Coordinates of C-alpha atoms and ligand atoms in Angstrom, one line a residue:
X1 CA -62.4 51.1 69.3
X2 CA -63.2 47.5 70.4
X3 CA -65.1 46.7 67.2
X4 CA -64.8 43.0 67.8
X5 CA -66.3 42.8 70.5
X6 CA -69.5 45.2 69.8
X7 CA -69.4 43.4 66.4
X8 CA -69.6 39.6 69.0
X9 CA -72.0 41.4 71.6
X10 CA -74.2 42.5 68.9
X11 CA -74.2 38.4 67.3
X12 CA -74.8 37.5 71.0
X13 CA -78.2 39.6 70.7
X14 CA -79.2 38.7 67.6
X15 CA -80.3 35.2 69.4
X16 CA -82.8 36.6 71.4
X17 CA -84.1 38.0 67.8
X18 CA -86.4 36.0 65.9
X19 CA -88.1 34.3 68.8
X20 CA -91.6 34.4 69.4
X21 CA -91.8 33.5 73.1
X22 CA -87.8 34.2 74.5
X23 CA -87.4 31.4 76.8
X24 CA -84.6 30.4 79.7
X25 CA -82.6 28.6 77.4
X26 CA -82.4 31.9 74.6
X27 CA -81.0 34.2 77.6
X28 CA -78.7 31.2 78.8
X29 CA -77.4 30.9 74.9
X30 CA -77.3 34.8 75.1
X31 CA -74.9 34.7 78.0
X32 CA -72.9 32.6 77.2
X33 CA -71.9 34.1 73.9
X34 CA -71.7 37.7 75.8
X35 CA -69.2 35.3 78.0
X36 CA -67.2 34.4 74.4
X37 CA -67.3 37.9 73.6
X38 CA -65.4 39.2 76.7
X39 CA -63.3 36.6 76.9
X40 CA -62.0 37.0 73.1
X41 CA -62.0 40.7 74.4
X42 CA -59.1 39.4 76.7
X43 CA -61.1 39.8 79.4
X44 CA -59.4 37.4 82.3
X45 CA -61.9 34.2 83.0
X46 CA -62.9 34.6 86.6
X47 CA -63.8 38.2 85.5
X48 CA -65.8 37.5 82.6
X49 CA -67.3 34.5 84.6
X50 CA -68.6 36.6 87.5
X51 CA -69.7 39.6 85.1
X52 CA -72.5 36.8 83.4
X53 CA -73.6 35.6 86.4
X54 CA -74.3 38.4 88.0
X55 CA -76.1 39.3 85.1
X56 CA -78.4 36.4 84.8
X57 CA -78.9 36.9 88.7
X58 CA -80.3 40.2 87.5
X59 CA -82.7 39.0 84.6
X60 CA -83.9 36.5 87.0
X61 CA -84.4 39.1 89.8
X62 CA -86.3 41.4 87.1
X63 CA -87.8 38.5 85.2
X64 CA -86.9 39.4 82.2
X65 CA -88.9 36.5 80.4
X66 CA -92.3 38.6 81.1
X67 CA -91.3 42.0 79.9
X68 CA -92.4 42.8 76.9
X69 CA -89.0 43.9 75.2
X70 CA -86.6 40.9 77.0
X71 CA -83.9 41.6 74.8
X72 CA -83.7 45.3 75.3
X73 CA -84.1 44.9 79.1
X74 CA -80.8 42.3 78.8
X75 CA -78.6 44.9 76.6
X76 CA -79.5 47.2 79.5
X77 CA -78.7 44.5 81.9
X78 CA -75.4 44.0 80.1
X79 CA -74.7 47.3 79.9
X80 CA -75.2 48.5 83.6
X81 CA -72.4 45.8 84.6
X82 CA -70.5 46.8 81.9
X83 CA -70.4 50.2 83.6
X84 CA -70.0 48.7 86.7
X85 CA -67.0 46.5 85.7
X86 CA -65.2 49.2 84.4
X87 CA -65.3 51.8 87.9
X88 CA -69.5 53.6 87.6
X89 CA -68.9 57.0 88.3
X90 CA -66.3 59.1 86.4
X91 CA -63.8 59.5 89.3
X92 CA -61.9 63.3 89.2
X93 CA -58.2 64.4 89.6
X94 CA -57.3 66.0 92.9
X95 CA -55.6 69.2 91.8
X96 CA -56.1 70.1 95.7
X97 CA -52.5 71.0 96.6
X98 CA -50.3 74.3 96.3
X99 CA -48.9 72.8 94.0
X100 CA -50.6 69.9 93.2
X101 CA -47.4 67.2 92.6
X102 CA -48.1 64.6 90.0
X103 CA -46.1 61.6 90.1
X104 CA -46.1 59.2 86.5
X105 CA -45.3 55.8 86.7
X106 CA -45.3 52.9 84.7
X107 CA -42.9 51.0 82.3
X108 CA -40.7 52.3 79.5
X109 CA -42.6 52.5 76.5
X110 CA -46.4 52.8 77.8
X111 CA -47.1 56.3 76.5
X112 CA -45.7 58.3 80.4
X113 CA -44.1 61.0 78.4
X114 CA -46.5 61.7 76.0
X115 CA -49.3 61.6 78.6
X116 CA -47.3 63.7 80.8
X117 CA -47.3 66.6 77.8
X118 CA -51.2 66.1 77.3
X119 CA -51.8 66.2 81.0
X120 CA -50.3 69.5 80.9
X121 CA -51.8 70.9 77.9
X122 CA -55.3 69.4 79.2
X123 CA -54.6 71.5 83.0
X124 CA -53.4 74.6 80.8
X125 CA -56.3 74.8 78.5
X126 CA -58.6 73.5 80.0
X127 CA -58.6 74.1 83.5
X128 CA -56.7 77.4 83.8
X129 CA -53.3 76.1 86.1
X130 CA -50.0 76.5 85.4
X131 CA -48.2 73.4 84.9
X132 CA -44.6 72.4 85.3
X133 CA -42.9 69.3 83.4
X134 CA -40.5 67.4 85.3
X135 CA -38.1 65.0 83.9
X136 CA -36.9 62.5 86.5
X137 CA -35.8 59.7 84.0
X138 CA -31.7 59.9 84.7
X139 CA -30.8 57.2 82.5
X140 CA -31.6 57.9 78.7
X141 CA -30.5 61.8 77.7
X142 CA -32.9 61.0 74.8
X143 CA -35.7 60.7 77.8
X144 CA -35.2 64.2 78.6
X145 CA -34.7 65.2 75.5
X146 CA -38.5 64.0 74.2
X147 CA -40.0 65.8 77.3
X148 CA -38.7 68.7 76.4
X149 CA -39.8 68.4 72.6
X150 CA -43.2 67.9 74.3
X151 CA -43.0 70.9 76.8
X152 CA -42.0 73.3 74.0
X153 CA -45.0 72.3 71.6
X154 CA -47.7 72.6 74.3
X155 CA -46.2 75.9 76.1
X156 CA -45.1 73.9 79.0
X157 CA -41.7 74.5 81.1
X158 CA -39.9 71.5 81.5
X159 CA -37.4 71.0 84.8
X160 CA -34.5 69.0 84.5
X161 CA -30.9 68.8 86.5
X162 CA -29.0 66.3 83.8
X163 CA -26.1 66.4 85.8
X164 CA -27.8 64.9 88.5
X165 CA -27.9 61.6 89.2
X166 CA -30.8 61.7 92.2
X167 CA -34.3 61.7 90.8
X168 CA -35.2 62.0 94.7
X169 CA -33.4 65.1 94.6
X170 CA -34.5 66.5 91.4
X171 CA -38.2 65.9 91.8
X172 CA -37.8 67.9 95.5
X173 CA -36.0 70.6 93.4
X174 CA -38.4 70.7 91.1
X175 CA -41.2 71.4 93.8
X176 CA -39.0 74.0 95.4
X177 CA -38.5 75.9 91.7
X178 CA -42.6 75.3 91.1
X179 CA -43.4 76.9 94.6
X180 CA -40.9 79.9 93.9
X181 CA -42.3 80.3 90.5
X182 CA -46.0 80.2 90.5
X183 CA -46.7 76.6 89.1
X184 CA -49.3 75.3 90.9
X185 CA -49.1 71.9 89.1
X186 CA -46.0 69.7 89.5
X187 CA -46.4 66.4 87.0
X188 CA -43.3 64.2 87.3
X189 CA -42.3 62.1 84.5
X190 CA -40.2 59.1 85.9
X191 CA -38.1 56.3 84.4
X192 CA -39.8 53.1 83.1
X193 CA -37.9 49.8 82.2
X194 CA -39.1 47.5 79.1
X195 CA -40.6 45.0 82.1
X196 CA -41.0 45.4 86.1
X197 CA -37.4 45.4 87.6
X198 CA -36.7 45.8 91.7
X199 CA -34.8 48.5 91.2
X200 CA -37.3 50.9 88.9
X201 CA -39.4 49.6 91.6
X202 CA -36.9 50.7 94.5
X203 CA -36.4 53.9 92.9
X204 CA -39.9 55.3 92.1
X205 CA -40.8 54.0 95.3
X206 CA -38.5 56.5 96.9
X207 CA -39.6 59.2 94.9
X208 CA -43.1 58.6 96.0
X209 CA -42.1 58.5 99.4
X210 CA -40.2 61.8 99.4
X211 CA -42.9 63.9 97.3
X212 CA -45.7 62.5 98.9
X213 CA -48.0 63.5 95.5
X214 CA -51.7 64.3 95.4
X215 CA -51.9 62.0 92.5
X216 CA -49.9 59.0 91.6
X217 CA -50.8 58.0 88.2
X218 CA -50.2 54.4 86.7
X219 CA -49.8 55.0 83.0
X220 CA -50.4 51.4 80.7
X221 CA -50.9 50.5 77.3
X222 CA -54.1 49.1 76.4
X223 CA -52.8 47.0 73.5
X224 CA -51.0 44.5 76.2
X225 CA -54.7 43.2 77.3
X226 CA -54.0 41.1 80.6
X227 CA -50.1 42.3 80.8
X228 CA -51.7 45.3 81.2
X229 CA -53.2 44.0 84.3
X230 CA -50.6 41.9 85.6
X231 CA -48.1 45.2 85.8
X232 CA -50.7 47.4 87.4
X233 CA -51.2 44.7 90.1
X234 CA -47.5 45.3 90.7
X235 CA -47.1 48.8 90.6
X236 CA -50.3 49.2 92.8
X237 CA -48.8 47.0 95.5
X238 CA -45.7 49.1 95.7
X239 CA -47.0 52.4 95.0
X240 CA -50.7 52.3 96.1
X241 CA -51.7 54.7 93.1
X242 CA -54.6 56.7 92.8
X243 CA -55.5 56.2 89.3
X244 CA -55.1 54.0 86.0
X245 CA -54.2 55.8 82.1
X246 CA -55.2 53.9 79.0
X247 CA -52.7 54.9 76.3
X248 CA -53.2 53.3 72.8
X249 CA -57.3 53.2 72.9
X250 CA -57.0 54.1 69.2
X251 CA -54.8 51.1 68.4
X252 CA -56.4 48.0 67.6
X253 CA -57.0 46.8 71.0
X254 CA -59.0 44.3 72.4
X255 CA -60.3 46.1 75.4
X256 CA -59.6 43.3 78.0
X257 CA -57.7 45.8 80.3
X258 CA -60.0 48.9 79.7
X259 CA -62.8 46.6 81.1
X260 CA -60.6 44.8 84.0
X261 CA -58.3 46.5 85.2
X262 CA -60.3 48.3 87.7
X263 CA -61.5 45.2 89.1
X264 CA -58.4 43.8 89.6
X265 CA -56.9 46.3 91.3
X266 CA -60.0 48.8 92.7
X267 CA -58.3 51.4 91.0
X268 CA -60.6 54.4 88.3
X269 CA -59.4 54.8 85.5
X270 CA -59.1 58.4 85.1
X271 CA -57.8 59.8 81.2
X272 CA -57.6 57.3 78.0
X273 CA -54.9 58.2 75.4
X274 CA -56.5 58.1 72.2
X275 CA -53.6 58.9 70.0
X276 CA -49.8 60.7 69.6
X277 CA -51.2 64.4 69.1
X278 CA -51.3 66.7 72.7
X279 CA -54.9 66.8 72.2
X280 CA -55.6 63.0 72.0
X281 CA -56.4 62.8 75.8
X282 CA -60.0 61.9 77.4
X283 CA -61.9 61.9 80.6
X284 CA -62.7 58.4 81.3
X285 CA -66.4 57.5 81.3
X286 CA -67.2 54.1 82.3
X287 CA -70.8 54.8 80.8
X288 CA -69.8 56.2 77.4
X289 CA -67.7 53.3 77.3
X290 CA -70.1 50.6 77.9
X291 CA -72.3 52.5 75.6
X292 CA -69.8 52.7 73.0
X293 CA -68.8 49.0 73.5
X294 CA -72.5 48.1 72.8
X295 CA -72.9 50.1 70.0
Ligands
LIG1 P1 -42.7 56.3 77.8 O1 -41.5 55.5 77.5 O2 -43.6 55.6 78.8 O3 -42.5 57.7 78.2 O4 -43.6 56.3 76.4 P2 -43.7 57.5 75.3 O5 -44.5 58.6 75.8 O6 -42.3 57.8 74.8 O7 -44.6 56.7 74.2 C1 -44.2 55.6 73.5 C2 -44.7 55.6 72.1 O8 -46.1 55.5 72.2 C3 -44.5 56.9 71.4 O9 -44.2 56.6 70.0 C4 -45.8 57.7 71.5 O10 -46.0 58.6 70.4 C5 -46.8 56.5 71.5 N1 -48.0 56.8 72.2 C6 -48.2 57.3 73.4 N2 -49.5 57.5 73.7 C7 -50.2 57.1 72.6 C8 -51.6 56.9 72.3 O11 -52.5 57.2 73.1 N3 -51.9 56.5 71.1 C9 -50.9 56.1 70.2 N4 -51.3 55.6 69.0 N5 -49.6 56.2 70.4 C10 -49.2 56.7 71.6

């Protein structure tokens, strides 16, 4: 995950090996190469920009040139922001509500399904509720189809009315069947286009309206770096969502969105897909990350 840019961090270190006495220049060299490194990363420019300057502000403020280890203190430096950058705390799921009602959005093709199915399997297994798969996607059969596949090899009922032409209407049923049944977790798998459309837009937005859910996820593959970005600024403005998933994080991506998207739009990132399997689901950690991205 993100070996390039450990492999171009770790070069931009290597400077301030070597070097008797570090001096301003070495840290400004430094910088700029960790600059390089996130913008190869597909980091977007003003981000990567800010992110250096604030860290040289720090080195300044701690005078890193008098330490005795400068370059340790800067990969901490680096590191913190890093952490920073990419939301600081590990932000929860509210599984407040009886049921909770979990609405998925994003665009066709992002991973919504399959995250929907390792949502579940993650709440069953590992936090002891009873979920309930809804398929709201009333243009492709094969959609409803795949999340039933899913529901079945996890354990998971799935609700669907393929006759029904209302996902409005089929996510309120869905509620009414989860509060008659004993689910106390309601996670609503919508339709997503190949790109942003007005009406996908129109549509979800209604569902959100009418469901009013606890969580409204915003599910994005990492492999599309800034695209990845750009679409979650336009699903946030419509649908104000509560949290970001990373699918694809074992793909060979770059890690631009994983470390700004939460800037961009002040949204956590909550759960990182990390592969096809139920199982490949994790808590995000912005400090494991930054640790990880560091090496
Ligand atoms: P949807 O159209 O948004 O519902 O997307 P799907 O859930 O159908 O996923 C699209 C494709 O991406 C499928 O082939 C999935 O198996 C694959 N996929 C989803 N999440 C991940 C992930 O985290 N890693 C990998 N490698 N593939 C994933």
């Amino acid at each position: 995950m993100f070996d390039n840019l450990s492999d171009k961090l770790d070069k931009a270190f290597h400077i301030l090996k070597g070097h008797g006495k570090i001096t301003e220049v070495n840290v400004a060299e430094t910088l700029k190469e960790v600059r390089r490194a996130l913008l190869d990363a597909d980091v977007n420019f003003k981000i990567a920009k800010d992110f250096t300057t604030k860290v040289k502000e720090k080195a300044i403020g701690q005078d890193v040139l008098t330490t005795l280890q400068p370059g340790q203190l800067l990969v901490k430096l680096v590191k913190d922001e890093l952490t920073e950058l990419m939301g600081g705390d590990v932000a929860g799921i509210n599984l407040s509500g009886t049921p909770t009602v979990i609405l998925m959005s994003g665009l066709q093709g992002s991973g919504k399904t399959t995250f929907s199915g390792k949502l579940a399997n993650y709440l069953l297994t590992k936090k002891n509720k009873k979920p309930l798969l809804v398929a709201c996607d009333i243009y492709r059969p094969a959609a409803i189809q795949q999340l039933y596949v899913v529901g079945d090899s996890i354990g998971v009922e799935v609700y669907s009315e393929p006759e029904n032409k209302n996902p409005v209407e089929i996510a309120q049923n869905a509620i009414k069947h989860a509060k008659a049944n004993g689910f106390n977790v309601v996670i609503v798998d919508t339709a997503g286009r190949l790109a942003v459309d007005e009406e996908m837009m129109n549509e979800i937005e209604r569902v959100h309206k009418a469901i009013q859910p606890h969580e409204t996820l915003f599910v994005v593959d990492a492999m599309t770096g800034q695209d990845a970005v750009n679409t979650a600024k336009t699903f946030n403005e419509r649908l104000n969502f509560d949290g970001v998933i990373l699918t694809k994080l074992d793909g060979d991506t770059r890690g631009g969105a994983a470390i700004s998207i939460k800037s961009v739009v002040n949204k956590p990132i909550k759960f990182v897909g990390t592969g096809e399997k139920m199982d490949a689901i994790d808590v995000f950690y912005p400090v494991r990350m930054a640790e990880r991205i560091l090496g």
